[in-house]
Coordinates of N, CA, C and O and ligand atoms in Angstrom, one line a residue:
M51 N 6.8 -1.4 -12.1 CA 5.4 -1.3 -11.6 C 4.8 -0.7 -10.6 O 5.6 -0.8 -9.4
I52 N 3.4 -0.1 -10.8 CA 3.0 0.2 -9.7 C 1.5 -0.1 -9.4 O 0.9 -0.5 -10.2
V53 N 1.8 -0.9 -7.7 CA 0.5 -2.0 -7.5 C -0.5 -1.3 -6.7 O -0.2 -0.5 -5.7
G54 N -1.9 -1.0 -6.6 CA -2.6 -0.4 -6.1 C -3.8 -1.4 -5.6 O -4.4 -2.0 -5.8
C55 N -4.0 -0.7 -4.2 CA -5.2 -1.8 -3.9 C -5.7 -1.3 -2.5 O -4.9 -0.6 -1.4
P56 N -7.1 -1.0 -2.1 CA -7.8 -1.0 -0.9 C -7.7 -2.0 0.3 O -7.9 -2.6 -0.3
T57 N -7.9 -1.8 1.5 CA -8.1 -2.7 2.4 C -9.5 -3.1 2.3 O -10.4 -1.8 2.8
W58 N -10.1 -4.1 2.5 CA -11.5 -4.4 2.3 C -12.2 -5.2 3.6 O -11.0 -6.6 3.6
N59 N -13.1 -5.6 3.9 CA -13.5 -6.7 5.0 C -12.5 -7.1 6.1 O -12.3 -8.2 6.3
I60 N -12.1 -6.0 6.5 CA -11.0 -6.3 7.7 C -10.2 -6.7 7.3 O -9.6 -8.2 7.9
G61 N -8.8 -6.3 7.1 CA -7.5 -6.8 6.6 C -7.4 -7.5 5.5 O -6.4 -8.2 5.3
E62 N -8.2 -7.4 4.7 CA -8.4 -8.4 3.1 C -8.2 -7.4 1.9 O -8.5 -6.4 2.2
L63 N -7.8 -8.3 1.2 CA -7.6 -7.4 -0.2 C -8.9 -7.2 -0.7 O -10.1 -8.0 -0.9
Q64 N -8.7 -6.1 -1.8 CA -10.1 -5.9 -2.7 C -10.6 -7.0 -3.2 O -9.5 -7.9 -3.8
G65 N -11.8 -7.6 -3.8 CA -12.2 -8.6 -4.4 C -11.4 -8.8 -5.9 O -11.3 -9.9 -5.9
D66 N -11.5 -7.9 -6.5 CA -10.4 -8.3 -8.2 C -9.1 -8.3 -7.4 O -8.7 -9.5 -8.4
W67 N -8.6 -8.1 -6.6 CA -7.2 -8.7 -6.3 C -7.4 -9.7 -5.8 O -6.1 -10.9 -5.9
E68 N -8.1 -10.3 -4.7 CA -8.5 -11.3 -4.2 C -8.2 -12.7 -5.1 O -7.9 -13.4 -5.3
S69 N -9.1 -12.3 -6.2 CA -9.2 -13.2 -7.3 C -7.9 -13.8 -8.1 O -8.1 -14.5 -8.7
F70 N -7.5 -12.6 -8.2 CA -6.0 -12.6 -9.0 C -4.6 -12.8 -8.5 O -3.8 -13.3 -8.7
F71 N -4.8 -13.0 -7.2 CA -3.9 -13.3 -6.1 C -2.9 -14.4 -6.5 O -1.6 -14.4 -6.6
D72 N -3.4 -15.9 -6.6 CA -2.5 -16.7 -6.7 C -1.8 -16.4 -8.4 O -0.8 -17.3 -8.7
E73 N -2.4 -16.0 -9.4 CA -2.0 -15.6 -10.6 C -0.5 -15.3 -10.4 O 0.2 -15.0 -11.7
L74 N -0.3 -14.3 -9.4 CA 1.1 -13.8 -9.3 C 2.3 -14.4 -9.1 O 3.1 -14.2 -9.8
D75 N 1.8 -15.8 -8.8 CA 3.0 -16.7 -8.9 C 3.5 -16.8 -10.2 O 4.8 -17.3 -10.3
S76 N 2.5 -16.6 -11.1 CA 3.3 -16.7 -12.5 C 3.8 -15.5 -12.9 O 4.3 -15.5 -14.3
V77 N 3.9 -14.4 -12.4 CA 4.4 -13.1 -13.2 C 6.1 -13.4 -12.7 O 6.3 -13.7 -11.4
A78 N 6.7 -12.7 -13.7 CA 8.0 -12.9 -13.5 C 8.8 -11.6 -12.9 O 8.9 -10.3 -13.7
F79 N 8.5 -11.3 -11.6 CA 8.9 -10.1 -10.7 C 10.0 -9.8 -10.7 O 10.8 -8.9 -10.6
A80 N 11.1 -11.0 -10.8 CA 12.3 -10.8 -10.5 C 13.2 -9.9 -11.2 O 13.2 -9.5 -12.4
G81 N 14.1 -8.7 -10.5 CA 14.8 -7.7 -11.3 C 13.9 -6.6 -11.2 O 14.2 -5.4 -11.7
K82 N 12.5 -6.6 -11.0 CA 11.8 -5.8 -11.3 C 11.5 -4.6 -9.9 O 11.5 -5.2 -8.8
K83 N 11.7 -3.1 -10.1 CA 11.1 -2.3 -9.2 C 9.5 -2.2 -9.2 O 8.8 -2.1 -10.4
V84 N 9.3 -2.3 -7.7 CA 7.4 -2.2 -7.9 C 7.2 -1.5 -6.5 O 8.0 -1.6 -5.3
A85 N 6.3 -0.3 -7.1 CA 5.7 0.4 -5.9 C 4.5 0.3 -5.5 O 3.7 -0.4 -6.4
Y86 N 3.9 0.7 -4.2 CA 2.7 0.0 -3.9 C 1.9 1.3 -3.1 O 2.5 2.2 -2.5
F87 N 0.6 1.1 -3.7 CA -0.1 2.4 -2.8 C -1.5 1.6 -2.6 O -1.7 0.7 -2.6
G88 N -2.1 2.4 -1.3 CA -3.3 1.7 -0.8 C -4.3 2.7 -0.1 O -3.5 3.7 0.1
T89 N -5.6 2.5 -0.1 CA -6.2 3.2 0.4 C -7.1 2.6 1.8 O -7.2 1.5 1.8
G90 N -7.1 3.1 2.8 CA -7.9 2.4 3.8 C -8.0 3.9 5.0 O -8.6 4.9 4.6
D91 N -8.9 3.0 6.1 CA -9.5 4.0 7.0 C -8.6 3.9 8.6 O -9.0 2.8 9.3
Q92 N -8.1 4.7 8.8 CA -7.3 4.4 10.0 C -8.0 4.5 11.2 O -7.7 3.8 12.5
M93 N -9.2 5.2 11.2 CA -10.0 5.6 12.6 C -11.0 4.1 12.5 O -11.1 3.6 13.6
G94 N -11.5 3.6 11.7 CA -12.6 2.9 11.6 C -11.8 1.3 11.7 O -12.4 0.4 12.1
Y95 N -10.6 1.3 11.1 CA -10.1 -0.2 11.2 C -8.6 0.0 11.6 O -7.4 -0.4 10.6
G96 N -8.4 0.7 12.8 CA -6.8 0.9 13.0 C -6.0 -0.3 13.3 O -4.9 -0.2 13.9
N97 N -7.0 -1.5 13.2 CA -6.2 -2.8 13.5 C -5.6 -3.2 12.6 O -4.8 -4.3 12.3
N98 N -5.9 -2.9 11.4 CA -5.9 -3.6 9.8 C -5.8 -2.2 8.9 O -6.1 -2.5 8.0
F99 N -5.0 -1.4 9.4 CA -5.1 -0.2 8.7 C -4.0 -0.7 7.4 O -2.8 -0.8 7.4
Q100 N -4.6 -0.8 6.1 CA -3.5 -0.7 4.9 C -3.1 -2.0 4.7 O -2.0 -2.4 4.1
D101 N -3.7 -3.0 5.3 CA -3.4 -4.6 5.6 C -2.9 -5.1 4.1 O -2.0 -5.7 3.6
A102 N -4.0 -4.8 3.2 CA -4.0 -5.3 1.7 C -2.6 -4.6 1.1 O -2.2 -5.5 0.4
M103 N -2.2 -3.5 1.3 CA -1.0 -3.0 0.6 C 0.2 -4.1 1.2 O 1.0 -4.2 0.4
G104 N 0.3 -4.1 2.2 CA 1.4 -5.2 3.0 C 1.3 -7.1 2.3 O 2.3 -7.2 2.4
I105 N 0.0 -7.1 2.3 CA -0.1 -8.6 1.9 C 0.5 -8.5 0.4 O 1.1 -9.4 -0.3
L106 N 0.1 -7.4 -0.4 CA 0.8 -7.9 -1.8 C 2.1 -7.6 -1.7 O 3.0 -8.0 -2.5
E107 N 2.5 -6.6 -0.9 CA 3.9 -6.1 -0.8 C 4.9 -7.4 -0.7 O 6.1 -7.8 -1.1
R108 N 4.3 -8.3 0.4 CA 5.3 -9.5 1.0 C 5.3 -10.8 0.1 O 6.2 -11.1 -0.2
K109 N 4.1 -11.0 -0.7 CA 4.0 -11.8 -2.0 C 4.6 -11.2 -2.9 O 5.5 -12.5 -3.4
I110 N 4.5 -10.2 -3.6 CA 5.8 -9.9 -4.6 C 7.1 -10.2 -4.2 O 8.0 -10.1 -5.5
A111 N 7.5 -9.4 -3.1 CA 8.8 -9.4 -3.1 C 9.7 -10.9 -2.8 O 10.6 -10.6 -3.1
E112 N 8.6 -11.5 -2.2 CA 9.0 -13.0 -2.0 C 9.0 -13.9 -3.8 O 9.9 -14.5 -3.8
L113 N 8.2 -13.2 -4.4 CA 8.6 -13.6 -5.8 C 9.7 -12.5 -6.8 O 10.0 -12.8 -7.9
G114 N 10.5 -12.0 -5.6 CA 11.6 -11.0 -6.3 C 11.5 -10.1 -6.7 O 12.4 -9.4 -7.0
G115 N 10.5 -9.4 -6.7 CA 10.0 -7.8 -6.8 C 11.0 -7.0 -6.0 O 11.1 -7.3 -4.6
Q116 N 11.7 -6.1 -6.3 CA 12.3 -5.0 -5.8 C 11.4 -3.5 -5.1 O 10.6 -2.9 -6.0
T117 N 10.8 -3.6 -3.6 CA 10.3 -2.8 -3.3 C 10.8 -1.4 -3.5 O 11.9 -0.9 -3.0
V118 N 10.2 -0.4 -3.8 CA 10.6 0.9 -4.2 C 9.3 2.2 -3.4 O 8.2 1.7 -3.3
G119 N 9.7 3.1 -3.0 CA 8.4 3.9 -2.6 C 8.2 3.7 -1.0 O 6.7 4.2 -0.9
L120 N 9.2 3.5 -0.4 CA 8.5 3.2 0.9 C 8.1 4.7 1.7 O 8.6 5.8 1.3
W121 N 7.4 4.8 2.6 CA 6.6 5.9 2.9 C 6.4 6.2 4.7 O 6.0 5.1 5.2
P122 N 7.0 7.2 5.2 CA 7.2 7.2 6.5 C 5.9 7.2 7.4 O 4.6 7.3 6.7
N123 N 5.6 6.5 8.4 CA 4.6 6.5 8.8 C 3.9 7.5 10.2 O 3.1 7.5 10.5
E124 N 4.8 8.5 9.8 CA 4.4 9.8 10.6 C 2.7 10.4 10.1 O 2.9 10.3 8.9
G125 N 2.3 10.9 11.0 CA 1.3 11.8 10.7 C 0.1 11.1 10.7 O -1.3 11.0 10.0
Y126 N 0.3 9.8 11.0 CA -1.1 8.7 11.3 C -1.3 8.1 12.5 O -0.6 7.9 13.3
E127 N -2.5 7.7 12.8 CA -3.0 7.1 14.2 C -3.7 5.6 13.8 O -4.7 5.6 13.6
F128 N -3.1 4.8 14.0 CA -3.6 3.4 13.9 C -2.9 2.6 14.9 O -2.0 2.9 15.5
D129 N -3.3 1.4 15.3 CA -2.7 0.2 16.3 C -1.6 -0.5 15.7 O -0.8 -1.4 16.0
A130 N -2.1 -1.5 14.3 CA -1.4 -2.4 13.8 C -1.7 -2.3 12.1 O -2.8 -1.6 11.7
S131 N -0.8 -2.9 11.4 CA -1.1 -2.8 10.2 C -0.1 -3.7 9.7 O 1.3 -3.7 10.0
E132 N -0.3 -4.7 8.2 CA 0.2 -5.6 7.7 C 1.4 -4.7 6.9 O 2.2 -5.4 6.4
A133 N 1.2 -3.9 6.6 CA 2.1 -2.5 5.5 C 3.5 -2.4 6.1 O 4.1 -1.5 5.5
L134 N 3.3 -2.3 7.7 CA 4.5 -1.7 8.3 C 6.0 -2.5 8.0 O 5.6 -3.7 8.1
R135 N 6.8 -2.0 7.8 CA 8.3 -2.2 7.8 C 8.9 -1.7 8.4 O 9.6 -0.2 8.1
G136 N 9.1 -2.2 9.7 CA 9.8 -0.8 10.7 C 9.3 -0.2 10.6 O 7.8 -0.2 11.0
N137 N 9.9 1.3 10.7 CA 8.7 2.7 10.9 C 8.2 3.6 9.7 O 8.0 4.1 9.5
K138 N 8.2 2.4 8.8 CA 7.6 2.7 7.3 C 6.7 1.9 6.8 O 6.7 0.8 7.0
F139 N 5.7 2.7 5.9 CA 4.7 1.8 4.9 C 5.5 1.1 4.0 O 6.7 1.6 3.2
C140 N 5.2 -0.1 3.4 CA 5.7 -0.5 2.2 C 5.5 0.3 1.3 O 5.9 0.1 -0.1
G141 N 4.4 1.4 1.0 CA 4.1 2.1 0.2 C 3.0 3.2 0.5 O 3.1 3.7 1.5
L142 N 2.7 4.1 -0.3 CA 2.0 5.0 -0.2 C 0.2 4.7 0.8 O -0.3 3.7 -0.1
A143 N 0.4 5.4 2.0 CA -0.5 5.1 2.6 C -1.6 6.4 2.7 O -1.5 7.0 3.0
L144 N -3.2 5.9 1.7 CA -3.9 6.9 1.4 C -5.2 6.7 2.3 O -5.4 5.6 2.7
D145 N -5.7 8.0 2.8 CA -6.8 7.4 4.3 C -7.8 8.7 3.7 O -7.8 9.8 4.1
E146 N -8.8 8.5 2.2 CA -9.8 9.2 2.3 C -10.8 9.5 2.9 O -11.4 10.4 2.8
D147 N -11.0 8.8 4.0 CA -12.0 9.0 4.7 C -11.7 9.7 6.0 O -12.5 10.1 6.7
N148 N -10.4 9.9 6.2 CA -9.8 10.7 7.3 C -9.3 11.9 7.3 O -9.1 12.8 7.9
Q149 N -8.5 11.8 6.4 CA -7.6 12.7 5.7 C -7.0 13.1 4.6 O -6.1 13.0 3.6
S150 N -8.5 13.1 3.9 CA -8.5 13.4 2.5 C -7.7 14.6 2.0 O -7.5 14.7 0.9
E151 N -7.9 15.7 3.0 CA -7.0 16.8 2.5 C -5.8 16.6 2.4 O -4.9 17.5 1.8
L152 N -4.7 15.6 2.8 CA -3.7 15.4 2.6 C -3.1 14.5 1.6 O -2.0 14.6 1.1
T153 N -4.2 14.1 1.0 CA -4.0 13.2 0.1 C -3.1 13.8 -1.3 O -2.1 12.9 -2.1
E154 N -3.6 15.0 -1.9 CA -2.9 15.7 -2.8 C -1.2 15.9 -2.8 O -0.8 15.4 -3.7
G155 N -1.1 16.3 -1.5 CA 0.3 16.3 -1.4 C 1.1 15.1 -1.2 O 2.0 15.3 -1.3
R156 N 0.5 14.3 -0.3 CA 1.1 13.0 -0.3 C 1.3 12.4 -1.9 O 2.8 12.2 -1.6
V157 N 0.2 12.5 -2.7 CA 0.7 11.7 -4.0 C 1.9 12.3 -4.9 O 2.6 12.1 -5.1
Q158 N 1.7 13.8 -4.6 CA 2.7 14.7 -5.2 C 4.1 14.1 -4.9 O 5.2 14.1 -5.1
K159 N 4.4 14.1 -3.2 CA 5.6 14.1 -2.7 C 6.1 12.6 -3.3 O 7.4 12.5 -3.6
W160 N 5.1 11.5 -3.2 CA 5.6 10.1 -3.4 C 5.9 10.4 -4.9 O 6.6 9.4 -5.2
V161 N 5.2 10.6 -5.7 CA 5.5 10.6 -7.2 C 7.1 11.1 -7.5 O 7.7 10.5 -8.2
A162 N 7.4 12.2 -6.6 CA 8.6 12.7 -7.1 C 9.7 12.1 -6.5 O 10.6 11.5 -7.1
Q163 N 9.6 11.2 -5.2 CA 10.1 10.1 -4.9 C 10.3 9.2 -5.9 O 11.4 8.8 -6.0
L164 N 9.0 8.4 -6.2 CA 9.1 7.7 -7.0 C 10.1 7.8 -8.6 O 10.9 6.8 -8.9
K165 N 9.9 9.1 -9.1 CA 10.7 9.4 -9.8 C 12.5 8.9 -10.1 O 13.0 8.5 -10.6
Q166 N 12.6 9.5 -8.7 CA 14.3 9.5 -8.1 C 14.4 8.2 -8.2 O 14.9 7.5 -8.9
E167 N 13.2 7.2 -7.6 CA 13.9 5.7 -7.5 C 13.8 4.5 -8.6 O 14.5 3.8 -8.6
F168 N 12.9 5.1 -9.4 CA 12.6 4.7 -11.0 C 13.9 4.7 -11.5 O 13.8 4.3 -12.8
G169 N 14.4 6.0 -11.6 CA 15.2 6.6 -12.2 C 14.9 7.1 -13.6 O 15.2 7.0 -14.9
V170 N 13.5 7.8 -13.8 CA 12.9 8.1 -15.0 C 12.9 9.7 -14.6 O 13.0 10.4 -13.8
Ligands
FMN459 C1 -16.3 -3.1 5.1 C2 -15.2 -2.3 5.2 C3 -14.4 -2.9 5.3 C4 -12.9 -2.1 5.7 N1 -11.7 -2.8 6.1 C5 -10.7 -2.2 6.2 C6 -9.5 -2.6 6.8 O1 -10.0 -3.6 7.3 N2 -8.5 -1.6 7.0 C7 -8.7 -0.5 6.3 O2 -7.4 0.4 6.4 N3 -10.1 0.4 5.7 C8 -10.8 -0.5 5.4 N4 -11.8 -0.1 5.0 C9 -12.0 1.2 4.6 C10 -11.7 1.5 3.2 O3 -10.6 1.0 2.5 C11 -12.0 2.8 2.6 O4 -13.0 3.4 3.1 C12 -11.7 3.2 0.8 O5 -10.1 2.5 0.5 C13 -11.8 4.4 0.9 O6 -12.2 4.7 -0.7 P1 -13.2 5.4 -1.5 O7 -12.5 6.5 -1.2 O8 -12.9 5.0 -3.1 O9 -14.4 4.8 -0.9 C14 -13.1 -0.7 5.3 C15 -14.2 -0.1 4.3 C16 -15.3 -1.1 4.4 C17 -16.5 -0.5 4.0

């Protein structure tokens, strides 16, 4: 499973995910590999960069999902993020507002990593 969400309204889920969030409790995540990607703005929202990705990952991991596709935090400038797990993001962090030129390469590298981690 691959889950994607932009961060909105200063550290919050995008609206469609917000309304679906509680329904995640009824999804059978146990034993499932789950990868995450998010879009955000590290310059404009440096204290909440990619928070939505972290909020979703935390919830789904609590429900038994096995997180794959962690992504290094090198090459970004921000102060705080709910999506950080040690020195990695819990998924692919994309920033179309400040680093759009890096998006394609990041996606290609991440997808190659995912293929290995998903075993496909
Ligand atoms: C009102 C508003 C609030 C935002 N809040 C955050 C935030 O808290 N954290 C973050 O990383 N990005 C935040 N962003 C940036 C958006 O996530 C980013 O602009 C969007 O993902 C870019 O996608 P797009 O190119 O499809 O518009 C916010 C943007 C707006 C307009």
